[in-house]
Coordinates of C-alpha atoms in Angstrom, one line a residue:
M13 CA 49.0 41.3 -10.1
E14 CA 50.6 40.5 -13.3
Q15 CA 50.3 36.8 -12.9
L16 CA 46.5 37.7 -12.1
L17 CA 46.2 39.6 -15.5
A18 CA 48.0 36.6 -17.2
T19 CA 45.6 34.2 -15.8
F20 CA 42.4 36.4 -16.8
E21 CA 44.0 36.6 -20.6
T22 CA 44.4 33.4 -20.4
T23 CA 41.2 32.1 -19.5
T24 CA 39.6 34.9 -21.8
A25 CA 41.2 33.7 -24.8
Q26 CA 40.2 30.1 -24.1
A27 CA 36.3 31.0 -23.5
I28 CA 36.9 33.1 -26.7
G29 CA 38.0 30.2 -28.6
Q30 CA 35.7 27.7 -27.1
F31 CA 32.2 29.9 -28.2
S32 CA 33.8 30.5 -31.4
S33 CA 34.6 26.5 -32.6
A34 CA 32.5 24.8 -34.2
A35 CA 31.9 22.3 -31.6
F36 CA 30.2 25.5 -30.0
Y37 CA 28.2 25.9 -32.6
V38 CA 27.3 22.2 -33.1
Q39 CA 26.0 21.8 -29.5
A40 CA 23.9 24.9 -29.9
L41 CA 22.1 23.5 -32.8
V42 CA 21.7 20.2 -30.8
V43 CA 20.4 21.9 -27.7
A44 CA 18.1 23.8 -30.2
A45 CA 17.0 20.3 -31.8
S46 CA 16.2 18.8 -28.5
L47 CA 14.1 21.8 -27.3
I48 CA 12.1 22.0 -30.3
V49 CA 11.6 17.7 -30.3
A50 CA 10.2 18.1 -26.6
A51 CA 7.9 20.6 -27.4
M52 CA 6.7 18.8 -30.2
I53 CA 6.5 15.7 -27.9
S54 CA 4.6 17.8 -24.9
R55 CA 2.1 19.0 -27.4
L56 CA 1.5 15.6 -28.8
I57 CA 0.9 14.0 -25.9
S58 CA -1.5 16.5 -24.8
A59 CA -3.1 16.3 -27.7
R60 CA -3.8 12.8 -27.6
L61 CA -4.6 12.4 -23.9
A62 CA -8.4 14.1 -23.2
F63 CA -7.8 14.8 -19.7
L64 CA -4.9 17.0 -20.3
P65 CA -6.3 19.8 -22.3
A66 CA -9.3 20.4 -20.5
T67 CA -10.5 20.1 -16.5
P68 CA -11.7 16.6 -16.1
Q69 CA -15.3 16.0 -14.4
T70 CA -16.2 13.9 -11.8
G71 CA -16.0 10.5 -12.3
A72 CA -14.3 6.8 -12.5
F73 CA -10.9 7.9 -11.3
A74 CA -11.4 11.2 -11.3
D75 CA -8.8 12.2 -8.5
F76 CA -6.0 10.5 -10.4
R77 CA -7.4 12.1 -13.7
N78 CA -7.3 15.5 -11.7
A79 CA -3.8 14.9 -10.5
L80 CA -2.4 14.1 -13.9
Y81 CA -4.3 17.6 -15.3
G82 CA -2.7 19.9 -12.3
A83 CA 0.9 17.6 -13.6
R84 CA 0.5 19.1 -17.0
G85 CA 3.0 21.8 -16.7
L86 CA 5.5 19.0 -16.0
L87 CA 5.4 17.8 -19.2
F88 CA 7.7 20.2 -21.1
P89 CA 10.6 20.4 -18.5
I90 CA 10.3 16.4 -18.4
M91 CA 10.4 16.0 -22.2
C92 CA 13.4 18.9 -22.5
A93 CA 15.8 16.9 -19.8
A94 CA 15.2 13.6 -21.4
T95 CA 16.1 14.8 -25.0
L96 CA 18.9 16.6 -23.7
G97 CA 20.1 13.7 -21.8
L98 CA 19.6 11.5 -24.5
A99 CA 21.5 14.0 -26.6
T100 CA 24.4 14.7 -24.2
P101 CA 26.3 11.1 -24.6
V102 CA 25.6 11.0 -28.2
T103 CA 27.2 14.6 -28.5
A104 CA 30.2 13.8 -26.4
D105 CA 30.9 10.5 -28.6
L106 CA 30.7 12.3 -31.7
L107 CA 32.7 15.6 -31.1
G108 CA 34.7 14.7 -27.7
Q109 CA 32.6 17.2 -25.6
A110 CA 29.3 18.0 -24.4
W111 CA 29.3 20.7 -21.9
L112 CA 26.8 23.0 -23.6
V113 CA 24.4 20.4 -23.7
R114 CA 25.2 19.1 -20.3
L115 CA 24.5 22.7 -19.2
A116 CA 21.0 23.0 -21.0
Q117 CA 20.0 19.7 -19.4
G118 CA 20.7 20.6 -16.1
F119 CA 19.0 24.1 -16.3
A120 CA 16.1 21.9 -17.3
I121 CA 16.7 19.7 -14.4
L122 CA 16.2 22.9 -12.1
A123 CA 13.3 24.2 -13.8
L124 CA 11.6 20.9 -13.2
V125 CA 12.5 20.8 -9.4
Y126 CA 11.6 24.3 -9.0
R127 CA 8.3 23.9 -10.5
I128 CA 7.5 20.4 -8.5
A129 CA 8.5 22.3 -5.4
D130 CA 6.4 25.3 -5.8
H131 CA 3.4 24.2 -7.8
F132 CA 3.0 20.6 -6.5
V133 CA 4.5 19.5 -2.9
S134 CA 3.0 20.9 0.2
N135 CA 5.1 18.4 2.3
T136 CA 7.8 20.4 4.0
S137 CA 10.4 18.0 4.1
V138 CA 10.0 16.6 0.7
I139 CA 9.9 20.7 -0.4
F140 CA 13.5 21.1 1.3
L141 CA 15.1 18.0 -0.1
L142 CA 14.0 19.4 -3.4
K143 CA 15.6 22.6 -3.1
W144 CA 18.7 22.1 -0.9
V145 CA 19.7 18.5 -2.1
G146 CA 17.8 18.5 -5.9
I147 CA 19.1 21.6 -6.7
P148 CA 22.7 21.4 -5.5
I149 CA 22.9 18.0 -7.1
A150 CA 21.7 19.4 -10.4
I151 CA 24.2 22.5 -10.3
L152 CA 27.1 19.8 -9.8
Y153 CA 25.9 18.0 -12.7
M154 CA 25.9 20.9 -14.9
L155 CA 29.6 21.2 -14.0
G156 CA 30.6 18.1 -14.3
W157 CA 31.7 17.5 -10.6
L158 CA 28.9 15.2 -9.7
G159 CA 30.8 12.0 -10.1
G160 CA 33.7 13.3 -8.0
V161 CA 31.7 14.4 -5.5
V162 CA 29.8 10.9 -5.3
S163 CA 33.1 9.1 -5.3
Y164 CA 34.5 11.1 -2.2
L165 CA 31.1 10.4 -0.1
D166 CA 31.6 6.8 -1.0
S167 CA 35.2 6.7 0.1
L168 CA 33.8 8.0 3.6
S169 CA 33.1 4.9 5.5
V170 CA 32.8 3.2 8.7
E171 CA 32.8 -0.6 9.4
I172 CA 31.1 -2.4 11.9
G173 CA 31.7 -6.2 11.7
N174 CA 31.4 -7.1 7.8
I175 CA 28.7 -4.1 6.9
R176 CA 30.9 -0.9 5.3
F177 CA 28.7 2.2 5.9
T178 CA 29.4 5.3 3.8
V179 CA 28.2 9.0 3.9
Y180 CA 27.0 8.4 0.4
A181 CA 24.6 5.1 1.3
V182 CA 23.5 6.8 4.4
A183 CA 22.6 10.2 2.7
R184 CA 21.2 8.5 -0.6
T185 CA 18.6 6.5 2.0
V186 CA 17.6 9.3 4.0
V187 CA 16.6 11.2 0.7
F188 CA 15.1 8.6 -1.1
G189 CA 13.3 7.2 2.2
I190 CA 11.7 10.5 3.1
I191 CA 10.8 11.0 -1.1
L192 CA 9.5 6.9 -1.0
F193 CA 7.3 7.3 2.0
W194 CA 5.6 10.6 0.7
L195 CA 5.2 9.1 -2.2
G196 CA 3.5 6.2 -0.8
R197 CA 1.6 7.9 1.7
A198 CA 0.2 10.2 -1.2
S199 CA -0.7 6.9 -3.3
N200 CA -2.5 5.7 -0.2
D201 CA -4.6 8.5 0.5
T202 CA -5.8 9.0 -3.2
G203 CA -6.5 5.3 -3.7
Q204 CA -8.2 4.9 -0.3
R205 CA -10.7 8.1 -1.8
V206 CA -11.2 6.4 -4.8
I207 CA -12.1 2.7 -3.2
R208 CA -14.1 4.3 -0.4
G209 CA -16.0 6.4 -3.2
N210 CA -17.2 3.4 -5.2
Q211 CA -20.7 3.2 -3.9
A212 CA -20.9 -0.2 -6.3
L213 CA -19.4 -2.3 -3.2
D214 CA -20.8 -2.4 0.4
V215 CA -18.9 -0.7 3.5
G216 CA -17.1 -3.9 4.4
T217 CA -16.0 -4.9 1.0
R218 CA -14.8 -1.4 0.7
E219 CA -13.0 -1.5 3.7
V220 CA -11.4 -4.6 3.3
I221 CA -10.1 -3.5 -0.5
A222 CA -8.8 -0.4 1.0
K223 CA -6.8 -1.9 4.0
L224 CA -5.0 -4.6 1.4
F225 CA -4.4 -1.6 -0.8
E226 CA -2.8 0.3 1.8
I227 CA -0.5 -2.8 2.8
G228 CA 0.4 -3.5 -0.9
V229 CA 1.7 0.1 -1.4
F230 CA 3.4 0.3 1.8
V231 CA 5.3 -3.3 0.9
V232 CA 6.2 -1.9 -2.6
I233 CA 7.4 1.5 -0.7
F234 CA 9.4 -1.1 1.7
L235 CA 11.2 -3.2 -0.8
L236 CA 12.1 -0.1 -3.1
L237 CA 13.7 1.8 0.0
L238 CA 15.8 -1.8 1.0
Q239 CA 16.8 -1.9 -2.9
V240 CA 18.3 1.5 -2.5
M241 CA 19.8 0.4 0.6
G242 CA 21.5 -2.1 -1.4
V243 CA 20.1 -4.9 0.7
D244 CA 19.9 -8.0 -1.4
L245 CA 16.2 -8.7 -1.4
T246 CA 17.0 -12.7 -2.0
A247 CA 17.8 -12.5 1.4
L248 CA 14.0 -12.1 2.1
A249 CA 13.6 -16.1 1.2
V250 CA 15.0 -16.5 4.3
F251 CA 12.4 -14.5 6.0
G252 CA 9.9 -16.4 3.7
G253 CA 11.1 -19.9 5.1
A254 CA 10.6 -19.1 8.2
L255 CA 7.3 -17.5 7.8
G256 CA 6.0 -20.7 6.2
V257 CA 7.6 -22.7 8.8
G258 CA 5.3 -20.7 11.3
L259 CA 2.7 -21.3 9.5
G260 CA 3.2 -24.7 9.1
F261 CA 3.6 -25.3 12.6
G262 CA 1.1 -23.5 14.5
L263 CA -0.3 -20.1 12.6
Q264 CA -2.2 -22.2 10.0
Q265 CA -5.3 -21.8 12.0
I266 CA -4.9 -18.1 12.0
A267 CA -4.1 -17.7 8.3
S268 CA -7.0 -19.8 7.4
N269 CA -9.5 -17.8 9.2
F270 CA -8.2 -14.5 7.8
I271 CA -8.4 -16.0 4.3
S272 CA -11.9 -17.2 5.0
G273 CA -13.2 -14.4 6.3
L274 CA -11.8 -12.3 3.5
I275 CA -13.6 -14.3 1.2
I276 CA -17.0 -13.9 3.4
L277 CA -16.7 -10.4 2.8
L278 CA -15.8 -10.2 -1.1
D279 CA -18.6 -12.8 -1.6
R280 CA -21.2 -10.4 0.0
S281 CA -20.8 -7.6 -2.5

């Protein structure tokens, strides 16, 4: 009991000393200044972009503009997280500590994650990831434990031949895979609506452009996922070479017909 009381008194004394130090007040000023700058930047961006202050009307890229208008509530928490993130290393270099600034940044990230999950995401898998993965990561960052947890997960590995699988790499691939494919599907749906709603093009041309857009979106998502998995994208040069050989020996007629069909359809517009 006496040891517990002694530990409590020591911890209390350290906390009082920390809160009464000059470094604490400097960090508090840094946090306040960062929030003020974030508010000013958010207001400036909202004033400069005409589609943020008022609901956009129908017209060109109406879906995209409406999506940006709906996401205007994310502007301030994003700016808070960004300004506090810039202030954290500077404060750490000047004072040797930045725990209060990091704590404030963690709260800004938590607010951003909650707002995204509650107001802008309907996919249950993405909401689950945001609340049960994103929020714990933000809390670990606030406590300064994120680097240690990542190092520990990276140390848990299984080797199959020359390939090394770590718990951290698998978890990172799963999380970013779900998020990337959700973003890809949302981007594809929006792009399809915009393309098919363009009455200046005939039906065939719209369908060709819509299909090419869909292929392009998922190729980009696939390449980003390979990058997250740690796959060297230069290895795809081997596949590209094999595809070139295939085109040269037996597929040139198919490729020629495909490209000719695209040209004919586009020329009709």
